[in-house]
């Protein structure tokens, strides 16, 4: 497994505690008890796109699932967090959208966006970073703790001769060179941008010029400036019949261009979002705090991660389960156990990216070839980690399965 995953698991405990406290922000809300079963010892990590919604339309099974997860008094019966690899929106906006679709009050601190764990990267929060993506970029970056960010549009306005692909956007005259623009000290990739050619060009300019895109260096610096990225999903599911390009596709383009131009590999200081271990640690911590706030004294031992993407949802849950098992083995040897959770069970639904093989489906049957690997290069191909513990039709069936496994009544 990539060293990046292991590094994420070893980050300083102090940083983790500070960021988790900042992220939790749990208010004085009242939540329902587990009913006759007593306090829950399990919780859900629910993906959003392809599990609960397709684009802006709710998947009908999601409503049925929440009829079981929410009591007649409108209170959750078990801890739930929503873990999405999307990030081109504000946390509270996503919570408000989910509330309207599910008919249940979703709080912002129950929603984990792909970039939410970047609150941990405090060593980069004071740097002047070029930020790429769309939507409320600056607001999201500042909410994560990054104090000094420059958007691609701002950089393009400062250096208009850098963006030359679109003939209509090329400057009609040659502007005077600027030497008063502060150096860029890193790159922050929060999601797929709209004009890929512009973002790819200007990000490359920043990396190749060591943060001074108005100048030219004899050779590209290496190691290059720090690059932080969230969401490595190659594909995601919306209303269209086939999956759409995700931010992982944009990263793939950037990596290929950098390698072709420099002969070296683009390196990341951090990758967040599923399947990163860091994202699951972040989610587990929020589940635990959620349960404590609700007065549920029993520790949350079993996590159930429900998703539609084998490479991000299943791989990430299984990777985290392996991490938890190793922690349990260490505890048995007298080493401190960092987390209360003991297992993370992967549940794959068939309402999004994943489609079960059937007649006429494309797959290994043609010439016996294995399907292509859609994961990010830094996580590596590990086929066993992409095998779900359970494959079900939809999220409602997933909830029923979990309640049965945990001995809970199907209310």
Coordinates of C-alpha atoms in Angstrom, one line a residue:
X1 CA 0.0 0.0 0.0
X2 CA 1.2 3.5 -0.8
X3 CA 3.3 5.2 1.8
X4 CA 0.9 8.1 1.7
X5 CA -1.8 6.0 3.3
X6 CA 0.5 4.9 6.1
X7 CA 1.7 8.5 6.6
X8 CA -1.9 9.7 7.0
X9 CA -2.4 7.1 9.8
X10 CA 0.7 8.3 11.7
X11 CA -0.1 12.0 11.9
X12 CA 0.6 13.9 15.2
X13 CA -2.1 13.1 17.8
X14 CA -2.1 16.8 18.9
X15 CA -3.0 18.0 15.4
X16 CA -5.7 15.3 15.1
X17 CA -7.3 16.3 18.4
X18 CA -7.4 20.0 17.6
X19 CA -8.8 19.5 14.1
X20 CA -11.4 17.0 15.3
X21 CA -12.6 19.5 18.0
X22 CA -12.9 22.2 15.3
X23 CA -14.7 19.9 12.9
X24 CA -17.2 18.4 15.4
X25 CA -18.9 21.6 16.5
X26 CA -21.8 19.6 17.9
X27 CA -24.5 21.7 19.4
X28 CA -27.0 21.0 22.1
X29 CA -29.4 19.1 19.9
X30 CA -31.5 16.2 21.3
X31 CA -31.5 12.9 19.5
X32 CA -33.5 9.7 20.0
X33 CA -32.4 6.8 22.0
X34 CA -31.9 3.4 20.4
X35 CA -35.3 2.3 21.7
X36 CA -35.7 -1.1 23.4
X37 CA -32.4 -2.2 22.0
X38 CA -30.5 0.1 24.3
X39 CA -27.8 2.5 23.1
X40 CA -26.3 1.7 19.7
X41 CA -22.8 0.3 19.3
X42 CA -22.7 0.8 15.6
X43 CA -23.0 3.6 13.1
X44 CA -23.3 4.4 9.4
X45 CA -21.0 6.1 7.0
X46 CA -23.3 6.9 4.1
X47 CA -22.1 8.0 0.7
X48 CA -24.4 10.5 -1.1
X49 CA -24.2 10.4 -4.9
X50 CA -25.3 7.1 -6.2
X51 CA -26.5 5.9 -2.8
X52 CA -29.0 8.6 -1.6
X53 CA -29.3 10.8 -4.7
X54 CA -28.6 10.9 -8.4
X55 CA -27.8 14.5 -9.3
X56 CA -30.6 16.5 -7.6
X57 CA -33.1 13.6 -7.5
X58 CA -33.5 11.4 -4.5
X59 CA -33.3 7.6 -4.9
X60 CA -36.6 6.2 -3.6
X61 CA -34.9 3.6 -1.4
X62 CA -33.2 6.4 0.5
X63 CA -36.6 7.6 1.9
X64 CA -37.4 4.1 3.0
X65 CA -34.0 3.7 4.6
X66 CA -34.5 6.9 6.7
X67 CA -37.9 5.8 7.8
X68 CA -36.0 3.0 9.6
X69 CA -33.1 5.2 10.7
X70 CA -35.3 8.0 12.1
X71 CA -37.8 7.6 14.9
X72 CA -41.4 8.8 14.7
X73 CA -40.2 11.8 16.7
X74 CA -37.8 12.8 13.9
X75 CA -34.7 11.7 15.9
X76 CA -31.9 9.4 14.6
X77 CA -31.9 6.0 16.2
X78 CA -28.2 5.4 15.5
X79 CA -25.2 7.7 14.6
X80 CA -25.0 8.6 11.0
X81 CA -22.5 10.7 9.0
X82 CA -22.6 11.5 5.3
X83 CA -19.2 10.9 3.6
X84 CA -19.0 12.3 0.1
X85 CA -16.1 12.8 -2.3
X86 CA -17.9 15.9 -3.6
X87 CA -16.5 19.3 -2.5
X88 CA -17.7 22.1 -4.8
X89 CA -20.2 23.3 -2.3
X90 CA -20.4 24.5 1.3
X91 CA -21.0 22.0 4.1
X92 CA -24.2 23.7 5.3
X93 CA -25.5 23.9 1.8
X94 CA -25.1 20.2 1.3
X95 CA -26.8 19.5 4.7
X96 CA -29.7 21.8 3.7
X97 CA -30.1 20.0 0.4
X98 CA -30.1 16.5 2.1
X99 CA -32.6 17.7 4.7
X100 CA -35.1 18.7 2.0
X101 CA -34.6 15.5 0.1
X102 CA -34.7 13.1 3.1
X103 CA -37.4 14.8 5.1
X104 CA -35.1 14.8 8.2
X105 CA -32.9 17.5 9.7
X106 CA -29.3 16.9 8.6
X107 CA -26.8 19.1 10.5
X108 CA -23.7 20.5 8.7
X109 CA -21.5 18.6 11.2
X110 CA -22.9 15.3 9.9
X111 CA -21.6 16.0 6.4
X112 CA -18.0 15.2 5.5
X113 CA -16.9 16.6 2.2
X114 CA -13.8 15.3 0.4
X115 CA -11.7 18.2 1.6
X116 CA -13.0 18.3 5.2
X117 CA -9.9 16.5 6.7
X118 CA -7.7 19.2 5.2
X119 CA -8.3 21.0 8.5
X120 CA -5.5 18.7 9.7
X121 CA -2.9 20.3 7.4
X122 CA -2.2 23.2 9.6
X123 CA 1.5 23.4 8.5
X124 CA 0.2 24.7 5.2
X125 CA -2.6 27.0 6.4
X126 CA -0.4 30.1 6.4
X127 CA 1.0 29.5 2.9
X128 CA -0.2 31.5 -0.1
X129 CA -1.8 28.8 -2.2
X130 CA -3.3 28.6 -5.7
X131 CA -6.7 27.0 -5.3
X132 CA -8.5 25.1 -8.1
X133 CA -12.1 23.9 -8.3
X134 CA -15.5 25.6 -8.7
X135 CA -18.3 26.9 -6.5
X136 CA -17.5 28.7 -3.2
X137 CA -13.7 28.0 -3.5
X138 CA -12.4 30.8 -1.2
X139 CA -15.1 30.2 1.4
X140 CA -14.3 26.5 1.5
X141 CA -10.6 27.1 1.7
X142 CA -10.9 29.6 4.5
X143 CA -13.3 27.3 6.4
X144 CA -10.6 24.6 6.2
X145 CA -8.0 27.0 7.7
X146 CA -6.2 28.2 4.6
X147 CA -5.8 32.0 5.1
X148 CA -4.1 33.1 1.9
X149 CA -5.5 31.7 -1.3
X150 CA -5.4 32.9 -4.9
X151 CA -8.0 31.5 -7.4
X152 CA -7.1 30.5 -11.0
X153 CA -9.2 33.4 -12.3
X154 CA -7.2 35.8 -10.1
X155 CA -3.9 34.4 -11.3
X156 CA -5.1 34.6 -15.0
X157 CA -6.1 38.2 -14.5
X158 CA -2.7 39.0 -13.2
X159 CA -0.9 37.2 -16.0
X160 CA -3.3 37.2 -19.0
X161 CA -0.7 35.8 -21.4
X162 CA -0.6 32.4 -19.6
X163 CA -4.1 31.3 -20.8
X164 CA -3.8 30.8 -24.6
X165 CA -6.0 27.8 -25.5
X166 CA -9.3 29.7 -26.1
X167 CA -8.8 32.1 -28.9
X168 CA -11.6 34.3 -27.7
X169 CA -9.9 34.7 -24.3
X170 CA -6.5 35.6 -25.5
X171 CA -5.4 39.1 -24.8
X172 CA -5.6 41.4 -27.8
X173 CA -2.4 43.3 -26.8
X174 CA 0.7 42.2 -24.8
X175 CA 0.4 43.6 -21.3
X176 CA 3.5 44.8 -19.4
X177 CA 5.2 42.1 -17.3
X178 CA 4.4 42.2 -13.5
X179 CA 6.9 41.9 -10.8
X180 CA 4.7 42.9 -7.9
X181 CA 2.7 39.7 -7.6
X182 CA 3.5 37.7 -4.4
X183 CA 5.0 34.2 -5.0
X184 CA 2.6 31.2 -4.8
X185 CA 3.8 28.7 -2.2
X186 CA 1.7 25.7 -3.0
X187 CA -1.4 24.3 -4.8
X188 CA -4.7 23.4 -3.3
X189 CA -7.0 21.2 -5.5
X190 CA -10.5 21.1 -4.0
X191 CA -12.4 19.7 -7.0
X192 CA -12.8 19.6 -10.7
X193 CA -12.7 23.0 -12.3
X194 CA -14.9 24.2 -15.2
X195 CA -12.2 25.2 -17.7
X196 CA -9.8 22.3 -17.4
X197 CA -7.3 23.7 -20.0
X198 CA -6.9 27.0 -18.1
X199 CA -6.4 25.3 -14.7
X200 CA -4.0 22.7 -16.0
X201 CA -1.9 25.4 -17.7
X202 CA -1.7 27.7 -14.8
X203 CA -1.1 25.0 -12.2
X204 CA 1.8 23.7 -14.4
X205 CA 3.1 27.3 -14.7
X206 CA 3.1 27.7 -10.9
X207 CA 4.9 24.3 -10.4
X208 CA 7.5 24.8 -13.1
X209 CA 8.3 28.4 -12.0
X210 CA 8.5 27.6 -8.3
X211 CA 5.5 29.9 -7.7
X212 CA 6.5 32.8 -9.9
X213 CA 4.5 32.2 -13.1
X214 CA 5.7 35.5 -14.6
X215 CA 9.2 34.3 -14.8
X216 CA 11.0 31.4 -16.4
X217 CA 13.5 29.0 -14.8
X218 CA 16.2 27.1 -16.6
X219 CA 15.0 23.8 -15.1
X220 CA 11.9 22.8 -13.2
X221 CA 12.5 22.7 -9.5
X222 CA 12.1 19.3 -7.8
X223 CA 10.8 18.5 -5.3
X224 CA 8.1 20.9 -6.5
X225 CA 5.9 23.1 -4.4
X226 CA 3.5 21.4 -2.0
X227 CA 0.3 20.0 -3.7
X228 CA -2.8 19.1 -1.7
X229 CA -5.7 17.4 -3.4
X230 CA -9.1 16.1 -2.4
X231 CA -11.4 13.6 -4.2
X232 CA -9.5 11.1 -6.4
X233 CA -12.7 9.6 -7.9
X234 CA -12.2 8.9 -11.6
X235 CA -15.9 8.6 -12.2
X236 CA -19.2 9.5 -10.4
X237 CA -22.9 8.9 -11.1
X238 CA -25.4 11.6 -11.9
X239 CA -28.6 11.5 -13.9
X240 CA -26.9 10.3 -17.1
X241 CA -27.0 6.5 -17.8
X242 CA -23.2 6.3 -17.8
X243 CA -20.7 7.6 -15.1
X244 CA -19.3 11.2 -15.4
X245 CA -15.7 12.3 -15.1
X246 CA -14.7 13.1 -11.5
X247 CA -11.8 15.1 -10.0
X248 CA -9.6 12.0 -10.3
X249 CA -9.8 12.4 -14.0
X250 CA -8.5 15.9 -13.7
X251 CA -5.7 14.8 -11.4
X252 CA -4.8 12.1 -13.9
X253 CA -4.5 14.7 -16.7
X254 CA -2.3 16.9 -14.4
X255 CA -0.1 14.0 -13.4
X256 CA 0.3 12.9 -17.1
X257 CA 1.2 16.4 -18.2
X258 CA 3.7 17.0 -15.4
X259 CA 5.4 13.6 -16.1
X260 CA 5.5 14.3 -19.8
X261 CA 7.0 17.8 -19.4
X262 CA 9.4 17.1 -16.6
X263 CA 10.1 13.4 -16.7
X264 CA 9.3 13.2 -13.0
X265 CA 6.2 12.2 -11.0
X266 CA 3.9 14.8 -9.5
X267 CA 3.9 14.3 -5.7
X268 CA 1.2 15.1 -3.2
X269 CA 1.7 16.4 0.3
X270 CA -1.8 14.9 1.1
X271 CA -4.8 13.3 -0.6
X272 CA -8.1 13.5 1.2
X273 CA -11.5 12.0 0.5
X274 CA -12.3 8.3 0.1
X275 CA -10.4 5.9 0.1
X276 CA -8.0 7.8 2.3
X277 CA -7.6 6.3 5.8
X278 CA -7.5 9.9 7.1
X279 CA -11.0 10.5 5.9
X280 CA -12.3 7.4 7.7
X281 CA -10.5 8.3 10.9
X282 CA -12.1 11.7 10.6
X283 CA -15.6 10.2 10.1
X284 CA -15.1 7.7 13.0
X285 CA -14.2 10.6 15.3
X286 CA -17.4 12.5 14.3
X287 CA -19.5 9.4 14.9
X288 CA -18.1 8.9 18.3
X289 CA -18.6 12.6 19.3
X290 CA -22.1 12.4 17.8
X291 CA -23.0 9.4 20.0
X292 CA -21.5 11.0 23.1
X293 CA -23.5 14.2 22.5
X294 CA -26.7 12.1 22.2
X295 CA -26.1 10.5 25.6
X296 CA -25.2 7.0 24.2
X297 CA -22.6 5.8 26.6
X298 CA -21.7 2.6 24.8
X299 CA -18.7 2.9 22.4
X300 CA -19.3 2.7 18.7
X301 CA -17.6 -0.6 17.8
X302 CA -18.9 -1.4 14.3
X303 CA -18.9 1.0 11.4
X304 CA -21.0 0.2 8.2
X305 CA -19.8 2.1 5.1
X306 CA -22.4 2.1 2.4
X307 CA -21.4 3.3 -1.1
X308 CA -21.7 2.7 -4.8
X309 CA -18.1 2.9 -6.0
X310 CA -15.9 -0.1 -5.5
X311 CA -12.7 1.9 -5.9
X312 CA -13.5 4.7 -3.4
X313 CA -16.2 3.4 -1.1
X314 CA -15.4 -0.3 -0.8
X315 CA -11.6 0.1 -1.1
X316 CA -11.6 2.8 1.5
X317 CA -13.8 0.9 4.0
X318 CA -11.8 -2.3 3.6
X319 CA -8.5 -0.3 3.9
X320 CA -9.8 1.3 7.1
X321 CA -11.0 -2.1 8.4
X322 CA -7.5 -3.5 7.9
X323 CA -6.1 -0.5 9.7
X324 CA -8.5 -1.1 12.7
X325 CA -7.5 -4.8 12.8
X326 CA -3.9 -3.9 13.0
X327 CA -4.6 -1.5 15.8
X328 CA -6.4 -4.2 17.6
X329 CA -3.5 -6.6 17.2
X330 CA -1.2 -3.8 18.6
X331 CA -3.5 -3.4 21.6
X332 CA -3.2 -7.1 22.3
X333 CA 0.5 -6.6 22.4
X334 CA 0.3 -3.8 24.9
X335 CA 0.4 -0.9 22.5
X336 CA -2.1 1.9 22.9
X337 CA -5.3 1.6 20.9
X338 CA -6.1 4.9 19.1
X339 CA -9.7 4.3 18.1
X340 CA -12.8 2.7 19.7
X341 CA -14.1 1.2 16.5
X342 CA -13.2 -2.4 15.9
X343 CA -14.5 -3.0 12.4
X344 CA -15.6 -1.2 9.2
X345 CA -17.9 -3.3 7.0
X346 CA -18.2 -2.4 3.3
X347 CA -21.6 -2.5 1.7
X348 CA -21.9 -1.9 -2.0
X349 CA -25.2 -0.8 -3.6
X350 CA -26.3 -1.1 -7.2
X351 CA -27.9 2.3 -7.6
X352 CA -24.8 4.2 -8.8
X353 CA -21.4 3.6 -10.4
X354 CA -21.4 -0.1 -9.6
X355 CA -23.5 -2.4 -11.8
X356 CA -23.7 -6.1 -11.1
X357 CA -22.5 -8.2 -14.1
X358 CA -25.2 -9.5 -16.3
X359 CA -25.9 -10.7 -19.8
X360 CA -24.1 -8.5 -22.3
X361 CA -22.1 -6.7 -19.7
X362 CA -18.5 -5.6 -20.3
X363 CA -16.0 -7.2 -18.0
X364 CA -13.4 -10.0 -17.6
X365 CA -15.4 -12.4 -19.8
X366 CA -13.9 -10.9 -23.0
X367 CA -10.7 -12.7 -23.4
X368 CA -10.3 -13.3 -19.7
X369 CA -8.9 -9.8 -19.1
X370 CA -9.3 -8.1 -15.8
X371 CA -11.3 -4.9 -15.8
X372 CA -9.2 -1.7 -15.8
X373 CA -8.1 -0.2 -12.5
X374 CA -9.9 3.0 -11.8
X375 CA -8.2 3.9 -8.6
X376 CA -5.6 6.6 -8.0
X377 CA -2.0 5.6 -8.6
X378 CA -0.9 6.4 -5.0
X379 CA -3.3 3.8 -3.5
X380 CA -2.2 1.0 -5.8
X381 CA -4.1 -2.0 -7.2
X382 CA -5.1 -4.4 -4.4
X383 CA -8.0 -6.5 -5.8
X384 CA -9.0 -7.9 -2.4
X385 CA -9.7 -4.4 -1.0
X386 CA -12.3 -3.8 -3.8
X387 CA -14.4 -6.8 -2.8
X388 CA -17.4 -5.7 -0.7
X389 CA -18.4 -7.5 2.4
X390 CA -22.0 -7.3 1.2
X391 CA -23.6 -6.4 -2.2
X392 CA -27.2 -5.2 -1.9
X393 CA -29.7 -3.6 -4.3
X394 CA -29.9 -0.2 -2.5
X395 CA -29.4 1.7 0.7
X396 CA -32.7 0.5 2.2
X397 CA -31.6 -3.1 1.9
X398 CA -28.3 -2.1 3.4
X399 CA -30.0 -0.6 6.5
X400 CA -32.2 -3.7 6.8
X401 CA -29.1 -5.9 6.6
X402 CA -27.2 -3.9 9.3
X403 CA -30.2 -3.9 11.7
X404 CA -30.5 -7.6 11.3
X405 CA -26.8 -8.2 11.9
X406 CA -26.9 -6.0 15.0
X407 CA -30.1 -7.5 16.3
X408 CA -32.2 -4.3 16.0
X409 CA -35.9 -4.2 15.3
X410 CA -36.9 -3.3 11.7
X411 CA -39.2 -0.5 12.8

